[in-house]
Amino acid sequence: MNEGAYQPIGNYGIIGNLHTIALVSMSGSIDFMCFTRFDSPSLFGAMLDAERGGTFEITPRLDDADTKQLYLPDTTVLVTRFLSEAGVAEITDFMPVKTSERNCVLVRTVSITRGNVPFRMRCMPRFDYARAEHRIEGGPHEIMFTSLSNPKSSFRLMSNVPMTIDGPDVYAEFTLSEVEQAHFVIESSSDDEIRSAEDAIHFYTTTDFEATVDFWKTWIGRSQYTGRWREMVNRSALTLKLLTSFQFGSTVAAPTFGLPSVIGGNRNWDYRFTWIRDAAFTMYAFLRLGFMEEAAAFMHWIEQELDTIDEAGETLQLMYTLDGRRELPEEELDQLSGYRNSAPVRIGNAAYSQFQLDIYGELMDSIYLYDKYHGAVTYAFWKKMERQIEFVCDNWSRPDHGIWEVRSQECEFLQSRLMCWVALDRAIKVVEHRSFPSPIDRWRTSRDEIYRDVYDNFWNEEKQAFVQFKGGNALDASALLMPLVRFIHPHEPRWLSTLEAIERELISDSLVHRYRLDSGAIDGLEGEEGTFTMCSFWYVECLSRAGQLSKARLLFEKMLSYSNHLGLFAEQLGKRGEHLGNFPQAFTHLGLISAAFDLNRRLDSFQSY
């Protein structure tokens, strides 16, 4: 496979409809899209195999054209612009927000600002992760694609310029002059009344375009954040909203699967699921920005999961599908070569069966914040959650797989123990606020026991730091959460010493490794990995809380410069500052919001003296 056929991961923008997303490259190709839901099989997947994955590209035939991408202000409507001596062209991409995932529509409009520009369009879908053949039929302006393995997975492609069927694909060649436009619309099969192609194109490119712009401007206009770096905070908020299911209220960790942590490596996971940890942190971000509806929808989703858990006599699982199913069997897609030959490409995620104790703390903290910001924590809901807190009380000392989901061993991880303390501490606060009849004396005893265990038994005298797991000597960036969750004061001597140790061993300027793979917990895989961008934002917030405001601000603004051209972040950064891993990553963007929120507040207080 020619690696030159792949664009950098950071060369993409995203559009979405709160059910799925599409990744649009700076050259105008849609190279990733799952159809019609985040966790549905891919329809376009050229990012994971340039030859077999499938793509939907619109290419201007301009020599030496420069390209730029931008979002229409305060929206997720994406414009890709091509500039050359011969002419200037734009492709505007968006997906109308619909209440049902079956009403999935993708709209692409080509327009000319200057000159006469020839184009070529190629629509090359590959159903079911490029495993299924499809049937194609229709005329020059309306063509139907139907998967042979799943006839319900079908769509029609409509255009106001003539299209030609070429085997399993469709192409069009056309030239536009100033003020002329070409429209291409993908519309999934649904129960809605079927409009004629001409009427549908007119509706989607006028009425639905205006409604989509208004939806996003209205939504972000409800944000209560008015501080520094507002544009980046808003873009992160819009990204988190795009990753949140309209139908279920759950949030995916990222909208992609199989994008590698290291080029040519095998750390290629599927992130299109709802991690309790990631979703809870996302709710922190929404609550801080004033988006109560999103937090309430997630709480409703959690309550449904707790109902299912109660009926089955089980405990909370670390991740679920969007609609709350518990099993996420992992398999490898041998037909796809992987991004720049980074195989295997995996779907599903075997980590769903791991035991991870930290999730109770993240979830309980989000419930506490929801209650603090006037959310309706009812006793009916609390009785279900109380059973999970009792589980923490009985099991906090057990080893687990930890936040990084190591696959080869269980340990007594610092971050897991820390979040068990958070679970009990926040549960006590909610009970005291609501006067619920819960066994808080028992919880308080366990909470204090955990505190002493962490403070005494996870401290390494030689390192002068809290270490990754009990009895170990490796440092872990997840320790940066200790002051962020108010376990330890940011000026505590042991914490300041830990921070200094992390700076020596894991941090280069603003870039943070989660831990050193050659000294920490063994994850069972070979190869290196990049720095974790969310850990960089944790580091900034730690500096902010410790009063190191000048340093925190400098490093925060350096981290912002590592975003792609649209303000988006993947999970990791490589040695050249390239984006690696699934893209965009919710955890990274919520870390950005949290760091900006804390740093801006402290800068305001400092400057007021």
Coordinates of C-alpha atoms in Angstrom, one line a residue:
M1 CA 0.0 0.0 0.0
N2 CA 1.3 3.4 -0.9
E3 CA 1.6 5.4 2.3
G4 CA 1.4 8.6 0.2
A5 CA -2.3 7.7 -0.5
Y6 CA -3.1 8.6 3.1
Q7 CA -3.5 12.1 4.4
P8 CA -2.3 12.9 8.0
I9 CA -5.0 12.2 10.6
G10 CA -5.0 15.8 11.5
N11 CA -5.9 16.9 8.0
Y12 CA -9.6 16.2 8.6
G13 CA -12.6 18.1 9.8
I14 CA -15.8 16.5 11.1
I15 CA -19.4 17.0 10.4
G16 CA -22.3 15.2 12.1
N17 CA -26.0 14.9 12.9
L18 CA -25.8 13.6 16.6
H19 CA -26.1 10.0 15.3
T20 CA -22.9 9.6 13.3
I21 CA -20.1 11.7 11.9
A22 CA -18.1 12.0 8.6
L23 CA -14.5 12.9 8.3
V24 CA -13.8 15.4 5.5
S25 CA -10.2 15.8 4.3
M26 CA -8.5 19.0 3.2
S27 CA -8.6 17.7 -0.4
G28 CA -12.4 17.3 -0.3
S29 CA -12.8 13.6 0.2
I30 CA -15.0 11.9 2.8
D31 CA -12.7 9.1 3.9
F32 CA -14.6 7.9 7.0
M33 CA -18.3 7.5 7.8
C34 CA -20.2 4.9 9.7
F35 CA -23.8 4.6 8.4
T36 CA -26.2 5.4 10.0
R37 CA -24.9 5.4 13.6
F38 CA -21.6 5.9 15.3
D39 CA -21.3 2.1 15.9
S40 CA -22.8 1.0 12.6
P41 CA -20.5 -0.6 10.0
S42 CA -18.5 1.9 7.9
L43 CA -19.7 3.1 4.5
F44 CA -16.6 5.1 3.7
G45 CA -13.4 3.9 5.2
A46 CA -10.5 5.0 3.0
M47 CA -8.6 6.2 6.1
L48 CA -8.3 2.5 7.0
D49 CA -7.6 1.2 3.5
A50 CA -7.0 3.7 0.6
E51 CA -7.8 1.0 -2.0
R52 CA -10.6 -1.0 -0.5
G53 CA -12.1 1.2 2.2
G54 CA -14.4 3.4 0.1
T55 CA -14.5 7.2 -0.3
F56 CA -16.7 10.1 -1.5
E57 CA -14.5 12.7 -3.1
I58 CA -15.1 15.9 -5.0
T59 CA -11.8 17.1 -6.6
P60 CA -11.3 20.4 -8.4
R61 CA -8.9 20.1 -11.4
L62 CA -6.7 23.0 -10.5
D63 CA -2.9 23.0 -10.7
D64 CA -1.0 23.9 -7.5
A65 CA -4.1 24.8 -5.6
D66 CA -3.8 25.8 -1.9
T67 CA -6.4 24.4 0.4
K68 CA -8.0 25.7 3.5
Q69 CA -10.7 24.5 5.8
L70 CA -12.9 26.4 8.2
Y71 CA -16.2 26.1 10.0
L72 CA -18.9 28.6 9.6
P73 CA -18.8 30.5 12.8
D74 CA -20.3 28.7 15.8
T75 CA -21.5 25.8 13.7
T76 CA -20.3 22.4 12.5
V77 CA -20.9 23.3 8.8
L78 CA -17.5 22.8 7.2
V79 CA -16.1 24.7 4.2
T80 CA -13.1 23.3 2.2
R81 CA -11.6 26.0 0.0
F82 CA -9.3 25.6 -3.0
L83 CA -7.3 28.6 -4.2
S84 CA -5.3 28.9 -7.4
E85 CA -4.4 31.3 -10.1
A86 CA -7.1 29.8 -12.4
G87 CA -9.9 30.0 -9.9
V88 CA -11.3 29.7 -6.3
A89 CA -13.7 26.9 -5.4
E90 CA -15.5 25.9 -2.2
I91 CA -17.1 22.7 -0.9
T92 CA -19.6 23.1 1.9
D93 CA -20.4 20.0 3.9
F94 CA -23.0 19.4 6.6
M95 CA -25.4 16.9 8.0
P96 CA -28.8 18.0 9.1
V97 CA -29.7 17.2 12.7
K98 CA -32.5 14.7 12.8
T99 CA -34.4 13.0 15.6
S100 CA -34.0 9.6 14.1
E101 CA -30.8 7.9 13.0
R102 CA -32.6 6.4 10.0
N103 CA -33.0 9.9 8.6
C104 CA -29.3 10.3 7.8
V105 CA -28.5 12.9 5.2
L106 CA -25.2 14.3 4.0
V107 CA -25.2 17.4 1.9
R108 CA -22.2 18.6 -0.3
T109 CA -22.4 21.8 -2.2
V110 CA -19.8 23.0 -4.6
S111 CA -19.6 26.7 -5.5
I112 CA -17.2 29.0 -7.4
T113 CA -15.9 32.3 -6.1
R114 CA -13.8 33.1 -9.1
G115 CA -13.0 31.6 -12.5
N116 CA -14.2 28.5 -14.2
V117 CA -13.3 25.3 -12.4
P118 CA -13.6 21.7 -13.7
F119 CA -14.4 19.0 -11.1
R120 CA -14.6 15.3 -10.8
M121 CA -16.8 13.6 -8.3
R122 CA -16.4 9.9 -7.3
C123 CA -18.8 8.1 -4.9
M124 CA -17.3 4.7 -4.0
P125 CA -19.2 3.3 -1.0
R126 CA -18.1 0.0 0.6
F127 CA -20.8 -1.4 2.8
D128 CA -20.2 -3.3 6.1
Y129 CA -16.6 -2.4 6.6
A130 CA -15.9 -3.2 2.9
R131 CA -17.1 -6.8 3.4
A132 CA -20.4 -6.6 1.5
E133 CA -21.1 -6.1 -2.2
H134 CA -23.9 -3.8 -3.3
R135 CA -26.4 -3.2 -6.1
I136 CA -26.5 0.1 -7.9
E137 CA -29.3 1.4 -10.1
G138 CA -30.9 4.7 -11.3
G139 CA -30.6 7.6 -13.7
P140 CA -28.3 10.6 -14.1
H141 CA -29.7 12.6 -11.2
E142 CA -30.8 9.9 -8.7
I143 CA -29.0 6.7 -8.0
M144 CA -29.8 4.0 -5.4
F145 CA -27.1 2.0 -3.6
T146 CA -28.3 -1.2 -1.8
S147 CA -26.1 -3.5 0.3
L148 CA -26.6 -7.1 -0.8
S149 CA -26.0 -8.4 2.8
N150 CA -28.4 -5.9 4.4
P151 CA -30.9 -4.4 2.0
K152 CA -32.1 -2.0 4.8
S153 CA -28.6 -0.4 4.6
S154 CA -29.2 1.6 1.5
F155 CA -29.1 5.2 0.3
R156 CA -29.8 7.3 -2.7
L157 CA -27.3 9.8 -4.1
M158 CA -28.9 12.8 -5.7
S159 CA -27.4 15.6 -7.7
N160 CA -28.3 18.5 -10.0
V161 CA -25.4 17.6 -12.3
P162 CA -25.5 14.4 -14.4
M163 CA -23.9 11.3 -12.9
T164 CA -22.6 8.1 -14.5
I165 CA -22.6 4.6 -13.1
D166 CA -19.2 2.9 -13.4
G167 CA -19.4 -0.7 -12.0
P168 CA -20.1 -0.4 -8.3
D169 CA -19.3 3.3 -8.2
V170 CA -20.6 6.6 -9.5
Y171 CA -18.7 9.5 -11.0
A172 CA -19.5 12.9 -12.5
E173 CA -17.4 15.4 -14.4
F174 CA -18.6 19.0 -14.6
T175 CA -17.4 22.6 -14.8
L176 CA -18.8 25.5 -12.8
S177 CA -18.4 29.2 -13.3
E178 CA -19.0 32.0 -10.8
V179 CA -22.3 31.9 -8.9
E180 CA -23.0 28.4 -10.2
Q181 CA -23.4 25.5 -7.7
A182 CA -23.4 21.7 -7.8
H183 CA -25.2 19.7 -5.1
F184 CA -24.7 16.1 -4.0
V185 CA -26.9 14.6 -1.4
I186 CA -26.8 11.2 0.3
E187 CA -30.1 10.3 1.9
S188 CA -30.5 7.0 3.8
S189 CA -33.6 4.9 3.3
S190 CA -36.2 5.7 5.9
D191 CA -39.9 5.7 6.6
D192 CA -40.2 9.4 5.7
E193 CA -42.1 10.5 2.6
I194 CA -39.8 10.3 -0.4
R195 CA -39.5 13.5 -2.2
S196 CA -38.4 13.8 -5.8
A197 CA -34.7 14.3 -6.3
E198 CA -35.2 17.9 -7.3
D199 CA -37.4 18.8 -4.4
A200 CA -35.1 16.9 -1.9
I201 CA -32.0 18.7 -3.1
H202 CA -33.8 22.1 -2.9
F203 CA -35.1 21.3 0.6
Y204 CA -31.7 20.1 2.0
T205 CA -29.6 22.9 0.5
T206 CA -32.0 25.7 1.6
T207 CA -34.4 25.0 4.4
D208 CA -32.3 22.3 6.1
F209 CA -29.1 24.3 5.6
E210 CA -30.6 27.3 7.4
A211 CA -32.0 25.0 10.1
T212 CA -28.7 23.3 10.7
V213 CA -26.8 26.6 11.0
D214 CA -29.5 27.9 13.4
F215 CA -29.4 24.7 15.5
W216 CA -25.7 24.9 16.1
K217 CA -25.6 28.7 16.7
T218 CA -28.5 28.4 19.2
W219 CA -26.9 25.5 21.0
I220 CA -23.4 27.0 21.5
G221 CA -25.1 30.3 22.3
R222 CA -26.4 28.7 25.5
S223 CA -22.8 28.3 26.8
Q224 CA -22.1 30.3 29.9
Y225 CA -18.3 30.4 29.2
T226 CA -17.2 34.0 28.4
G227 CA -13.5 33.8 29.3
R228 CA -10.2 33.5 27.5
W229 CA -9.7 31.1 24.6
R230 CA -13.4 31.2 24.0
E231 CA -13.2 30.1 20.4
M232 CA -11.2 27.0 21.3
V233 CA -13.5 26.2 24.2
N234 CA -16.5 26.5 22.0
R235 CA -15.0 24.3 19.3
S236 CA -14.3 21.7 21.9
A237 CA -17.9 22.0 23.2
L238 CA -19.3 21.6 19.7
T239 CA -17.1 18.6 19.2
L240 CA -18.3 16.9 22.4
K241 CA -21.9 17.6 21.3
L242 CA -21.2 16.0 18.0
L243 CA -20.0 12.9 19.8
T244 CA -23.2 12.7 21.9
S245 CA -26.1 10.6 20.8
F246 CA -29.3 12.5 20.3
Q247 CA -31.3 9.3 20.7
F248 CA -29.7 7.9 23.8
G249 CA -27.9 10.7 25.6
S250 CA -24.7 8.6 25.7
T251 CA -21.3 9.8 24.4
V252 CA -18.7 7.9 22.3
A253 CA -15.1 8.2 23.3
A254 CA -14.3 9.0 19.6
P255 CA -16.2 8.5 16.4
T256 CA -13.5 6.3 14.7
F257 CA -12.0 2.9 15.0
G258 CA -8.6 1.5 14.0
L259 CA -6.6 4.7 13.8
P260 CA -3.2 3.9 15.2
S261 CA -1.3 5.2 18.2
V262 CA 1.9 4.5 16.3
I263 CA 2.2 4.3 12.6
G264 CA 2.7 0.6 11.7
G265 CA 1.9 -0.4 15.2
N266 CA -0.9 -2.6 16.6
R267 CA -2.5 -0.3 19.2
N268 CA -5.5 0.2 17.0
W269 CA -8.7 0.2 19.0
D270 CA -12.4 0.8 18.4
Y271 CA -13.6 3.9 20.4
R272 CA -17.2 4.1 19.1
F273 CA -18.6 3.2 22.5
T274 CA -19.6 4.8 25.7
W275 CA -17.0 4.5 28.4
I276 CA -18.5 5.4 31.8
R277 CA -15.3 7.3 32.6
D278 CA -15.2 9.3 29.4
A279 CA -18.9 10.0 29.4
A280 CA -18.8 11.2 33.0
F281 CA -15.9 13.5 32.4
T282 CA -17.8 14.8 29.3
M283 CA -20.7 15.6 31.6
Y284 CA -18.3 17.6 33.8
A285 CA -17.5 19.8 30.8
F286 CA -21.2 20.2 29.8
L287 CA -22.1 21.2 33.4
R288 CA -19.3 23.7 33.7
L289 CA -20.5 25.3 30.4
G290 CA -24.1 25.4 31.5
F291 CA -25.5 22.6 29.3
M292 CA -27.9 21.0 31.7
E293 CA -30.0 19.2 29.1
E294 CA -27.0 17.1 28.0
A295 CA -26.2 16.2 31.6
A296 CA -29.8 15.2 32.2
A297 CA -30.0 13.0 29.1
F298 CA -26.8 11.2 30.3
M299 CA -28.3 10.7 33.8
H300 CA -31.4 9.2 32.2
W301 CA -29.2 6.8 30.2
I302 CA -27.3 5.9 33.4
E303 CA -30.5 5.3 35.2
Q304 CA -31.6 2.8 32.6
E305 CA -28.3 1.0 32.9
L306 CA -28.7 0.8 36.6
D307 CA -32.2 -0.7 36.2
T308 CA -30.7 -3.4 34.0
I309 CA -27.9 -4.0 36.4
D310 CA -30.4 -4.4 39.3
E311 CA -32.5 -6.8 37.4
A312 CA -29.5 -9.0 36.6
G313 CA -27.9 -8.6 40.0
E314 CA -24.7 -7.2 38.4
T315 CA -22.4 -4.2 38.9
L316 CA -21.4 -1.4 36.6
Q317 CA -19.4 -2.2 33.5
L318 CA -16.7 0.1 32.3
M319 CA -18.2 0.5 28.8
Y320 CA -21.4 -0.1 26.8
T321 CA -22.7 0.4 23.4
L322 CA -24.6 3.6 22.7
D323 CA -27.9 1.9 23.4
G324 CA -26.6 0.2 26.6
R325 CA -25.8 -3.3 25.4
R326 CA -23.1 -4.9 27.5
E327 CA -21.2 -7.1 25.1
L328 CA -18.7 -5.6 22.6
P329 CA -17.0 -8.7 21.1
E330 CA -13.7 -7.7 19.4
E331 CA -12.7 -8.9 15.9
E332 CA -10.1 -8.0 13.4
L333 CA -11.0 -6.9 9.9
D334 CA -8.5 -8.7 7.7
Q335 CA -9.9 -7.2 4.5
L336 CA -8.6 -3.7 5.6
S337 CA -4.9 -3.0 5.5
G338 CA -5.1 -0.2 8.2
Y339 CA -4.1 3.4 8.1
R340 CA -0.7 3.4 6.4
N341 CA -0.4 -0.3 6.9
S342 CA -1.1 -0.2 10.7
A343 CA -2.8 -3.5 11.2
P344 CA -4.8 -5.1 12.6
V345 CA -8.0 -3.0 12.2
R346 CA -10.2 -3.9 15.1
I347 CA -13.9 -3.4 15.7
G348 CA -15.6 -4.1 19.1
N349 CA -13.4 -3.8 22.2
A350 CA -12.4 -6.7 24.4
A351 CA -11.7 -4.4 27.3
Y352 CA -15.4 -4.3 28.0
S353 CA -15.0 -7.4 30.2
Q354 CA -12.2 -5.9 32.2
F355 CA -12.6 -5.1 35.9
Q356 CA -12.0 -1.4 36.4
L357 CA -12.7 0.3 39.8
D358 CA -12.1 3.9 38.9
I359 CA -15.4 4.2 36.9
Y360 CA -17.4 4.4 40.1
G361 CA -15.6 7.6 41.1
E362 CA -15.9 9.3 37.8
L363 CA -19.6 8.5 37.6
M364 CA -20.3 9.5 41.2
D365 CA -18.5 12.8 40.7
S366 CA -20.7 13.6 37.7
I367 CA -23.8 12.8 39.8
Y368 CA -22.5 15.0 42.6
L369 CA -21.9 17.9 40.2
Y370 CA -25.3 17.3 38.6
D371 CA -26.9 17.6 42.0
K372 CA -24.8 20.6 42.8
Y373 CA -25.9 22.4 39.6
H374 CA -29.6 21.7 40.5
G375 CA -30.1 18.5 38.7
A376 CA -32.9 16.2 39.9
V377 CA -31.2 13.4 41.8
T378 CA -34.3 11.5 43.1
Y379 CA -34.3 8.9 45.8
A380 CA -35.6 6.4 43.3
F381 CA -32.4 7.0 41.3
W382 CA -30.2 7.1 44.3
K383 CA -31.3 3.7 45.7
K384 CA -29.9 2.2 42.5
M385 CA -26.7 4.1 42.7
E386 CA -26.4 3.3 46.4
R387 CA -25.9 -0.4 45.6
Q388 CA -22.9 0.5 43.4
I389 CA -21.4 2.6 46.2
E390 CA -21.8 -0.4 48.6
F391 CA -19.9 -2.5 46.0
V392 CA -17.1 0.1 46.1
C393 CA -17.1 -0.1 49.9
D394 CA -16.7 -3.9 49.8
N395 CA -14.2 -4.1 46.9
W396 CA -12.0 -1.0 46.8
S397 CA -8.9 -2.9 47.7
R398 CA -9.0 -5.3 44.8
P399 CA -6.5 -5.1 41.9
D400 CA -7.9 -4.2 38.5
H401 CA -6.9 -3.3 35.0
G402 CA -6.8 0.4 35.6
I403 CA -7.6 3.5 33.5
W404 CA -5.2 2.5 30.7
E405 CA -6.8 -0.9 30.3
V406 CA -3.7 -3.0 30.5
R407 CA -4.5 -6.4 29.1
S408 CA -1.9 -8.6 30.7
Q409 CA -2.1 -8.0 34.4
E410 CA -4.2 -6.6 37.2
C411 CA -2.6 -4.3 39.8
E412 CA -3.6 -2.1 42.7
F413 CA -3.5 1.0 40.6
L414 CA -3.2 4.4 42.2
Q415 CA -5.8 6.0 39.9
S416 CA -8.3 3.3 40.7
R417 CA -7.8 3.6 44.4
L418 CA -8.0 7.4 44.1
M419 CA -11.4 7.2 42.3
C420 CA -12.8 4.8 44.8
W421 CA -12.1 7.5 47.4
V422 CA -13.9 10.0 45.1
A423 CA -16.9 7.6 44.8
L424 CA -17.4 7.4 48.5
D425 CA -16.6 11.1 49.2
R426 CA -19.0 12.4 46.6
A427 CA -21.7 9.9 47.6
I428 CA -21.5 11.2 51.2
K429 CA -21.9 14.7 49.9
V430 CA -25.0 13.9 47.9
V431 CA -26.6 12.0 50.8
E432 CA -25.9 14.9 53.2
H433 CA -27.3 17.4 50.7
R434 CA -30.4 15.4 49.9
S435 CA -30.8 13.8 53.4
F436 CA -31.1 10.4 51.9
P437 CA -31.1 7.5 54.4
S438 CA -27.8 5.9 53.4
P439 CA -25.1 4.2 55.5
I440 CA -22.7 7.2 55.4
D441 CA -20.9 6.2 58.6
R442 CA -19.7 3.0 57.0
W443 CA -18.9 4.9 53.8
R444 CA -17.0 7.5 55.8
T445 CA -14.9 4.8 57.5
S446 CA -14.0 3.2 54.2
R447 CA -13.3 6.6 52.5
D448 CA -10.8 7.4 55.3
E449 CA -9.2 4.0 55.1
I450 CA -8.7 4.5 51.4
Y451 CA -7.1 7.9 52.0
R452 CA -4.6 6.5 54.4
D453 CA -3.9 3.6 52.1
V454 CA -3.1 5.9 49.2
Y455 CA -1.1 8.4 51.2
D456 CA 1.0 5.8 52.9
N457 CA 1.2 2.8 50.6
F458 CA 1.4 4.4 47.2
W459 CA 4.2 6.7 48.2
N460 CA 7.7 5.8 47.0
E461 CA 10.5 7.2 49.2
E462 CA 13.1 6.7 46.6
K463 CA 11.1 8.5 43.9
Q464 CA 9.7 11.0 46.4
A465 CA 6.4 10.5 44.5
F466 CA 3.1 8.7 44.4
V467 CA 3.6 5.8 42.0
Q468 CA 1.5 4.0 39.4
F469 CA 0.7 0.9 41.5
K470 CA 1.3 -0.3 45.0
G471 CA 4.8 -1.7 45.4
G472 CA 5.9 -0.3 42.1
N473 CA 8.3 2.5 41.2
A474 CA 6.9 3.7 37.9
L475 CA 5.3 7.1 37.6
D476 CA 1.9 7.6 35.9
A477 CA 0.4 10.8 34.5
S478 CA -3.0 9.7 35.9
A479 CA -1.6 10.9 39.3
L480 CA -2.2 14.4 37.9
L481 CA -5.8 13.8 38.8
M482 CA -5.1 13.8 42.5
P483 CA -5.4 17.5 43.1
L484 CA -8.0 17.9 40.3
V485 CA -10.5 15.6 42.2
R486 CA -9.5 17.4 45.5
F487 CA -7.9 14.3 47.1
I488 CA -4.8 16.3 47.9
H489 CA -4.1 20.0 48.2
P490 CA -2.1 21.3 45.3
H491 CA 0.5 22.8 47.8
E492 CA 0.9 19.6 49.8
P493 CA 4.6 18.8 49.9
R494 CA 4.1 15.2 48.8
W495 CA 2.1 16.4 45.8
L496 CA 4.6 19.0 44.8
S497 CA 7.4 16.4 45.0
T498 CA 5.2 14.1 42.9
L499 CA 4.7 16.8 40.3
E500 CA 8.4 17.5 40.1
A501 CA 9.0 13.7 39.5
I502 CA 6.4 13.5 36.8
E503 CA 8.0 16.6 35.1
R504 CA 11.4 14.9 35.2
E505 CA 10.3 11.5 33.8
L506 CA 7.1 11.9 31.8
I507 CA 7.0 15.5 30.6
S508 CA 8.8 17.3 27.8
D509 CA 7.8 21.0 27.8
S510 CA 4.0 20.7 27.5
L511 CA 3.9 17.1 26.2
V512 CA 3.1 14.3 28.6
H513 CA 3.5 10.5 28.4
R514 CA 0.9 8.5 30.3
Y515 CA 3.8 6.3 31.6
R516 CA 6.9 4.8 30.3
L517 CA 6.1 1.5 28.7
D518 CA 9.4 -0.1 29.7
S519 CA 8.9 0.5 33.4
G520 CA 5.2 0.7 34.1
A521 CA 2.4 -1.8 34.0
I522 CA 2.7 -4.2 31.0
D523 CA 0.0 -3.8 28.5
G524 CA 0.9 -6.9 26.5
L525 CA 1.7 -5.1 23.2
E526 CA 5.0 -4.2 21.6
G527 CA 6.1 -0.8 20.3
E528 CA 6.1 2.8 21.4
E529 CA 3.3 5.3 21.6
G530 CA 2.9 9.1 21.5
T531 CA 2.2 11.6 24.2
F532 CA -1.3 11.8 25.5
T533 CA -2.8 15.2 24.9
M534 CA -5.5 14.9 27.7
C535 CA -2.6 14.3 30.2
S536 CA -1.1 17.6 29.0
F537 CA -4.3 19.4 29.8
W538 CA -4.3 17.7 33.3
Y539 CA -0.8 19.0 33.8
V540 CA -1.8 22.5 32.9
E541 CA -4.7 22.4 35.4
C542 CA -2.4 21.1 38.1
L543 CA 0.0 24.0 37.5
S544 CA -3.0 26.4 37.6
R545 CA -4.3 25.0 40.9
A546 CA -0.8 25.2 42.4
G547 CA -0.7 28.9 41.6
Q548 CA 1.9 28.6 38.8
L549 CA -0.3 30.7 36.5
S550 CA 2.3 32.1 34.1
K551 CA 3.8 28.6 33.4
A552 CA 0.3 27.1 33.2
R553 CA -0.8 29.8 30.7
L554 CA 2.3 29.4 28.5
L555 CA 2.0 25.6 28.3
F556 CA -1.8 25.8 27.8
E557 CA -1.3 28.1 24.8
K558 CA 1.5 25.9 23.5
M559 CA -0.9 22.9 23.6
L560 CA -3.5 24.8 21.7
S561 CA -1.0 25.3 18.9
Y562 CA -0.8 21.5 18.6
S563 CA -4.5 21.3 17.5
N564 CA -5.2 20.8 13.8
H565 CA -6.2 23.6 11.6
L566 CA -9.8 23.5 12.9
G567 CA -9.0 23.2 16.6
L568 CA -9.5 19.5 16.8
F569 CA -7.3 16.9 18.7
A570 CA -6.7 13.2 18.3
E571 CA -5.8 11.1 21.3
Q572 CA -2.1 11.4 21.0
L573 CA 0.7 13.4 19.4
G574 CA 3.7 11.7 17.7
K575 CA 7.3 12.7 17.7
R576 CA 6.7 15.3 14.9
G577 CA 3.7 16.7 16.6
E578 CA 1.4 14.7 14.3
H579 CA -2.0 13.5 15.5
L580 CA -2.3 9.8 16.3
G581 CA -5.0 7.6 17.5
N582 CA -8.8 7.9 17.1
F583 CA -9.9 11.3 16.0
P584 CA -11.3 13.5 17.4
Q585 CA -10.9 12.3 21.0
A586 CA -13.6 13.4 23.5
F587 CA -11.3 13.0 26.5
T588 CA -8.8 15.5 25.0
H589 CA -11.4 18.1 24.3
L590 CA -13.0 17.9 27.8
G591 CA -9.5 18.2 29.3
L592 CA -9.0 21.3 27.3
I593 CA -12.3 22.8 28.6
S594 CA -11.5 21.9 32.2
A595 CA -8.0 23.4 32.0
A596 CA -9.3 26.6 30.3
F597 CA -12.1 27.0 32.9
D598 CA -9.8 26.7 35.9
L599 CA -6.9 28.7 34.5
N600 CA -9.2 31.5 33.2
R601 CA -10.9 31.8 36.6
R602 CA -7.6 32.0 38.5
L603 CA -6.2 34.5 36.1
D604 CA -9.2 36.7 36.7
S605 CA -8.8 36.4 40.4
F606 CA -5.1 37.1 40.2
Q607 CA -5.6 40.2 38.0
S608 CA -8.3 41.6 40.3
Y609 CA -5.8 42.2 43.1

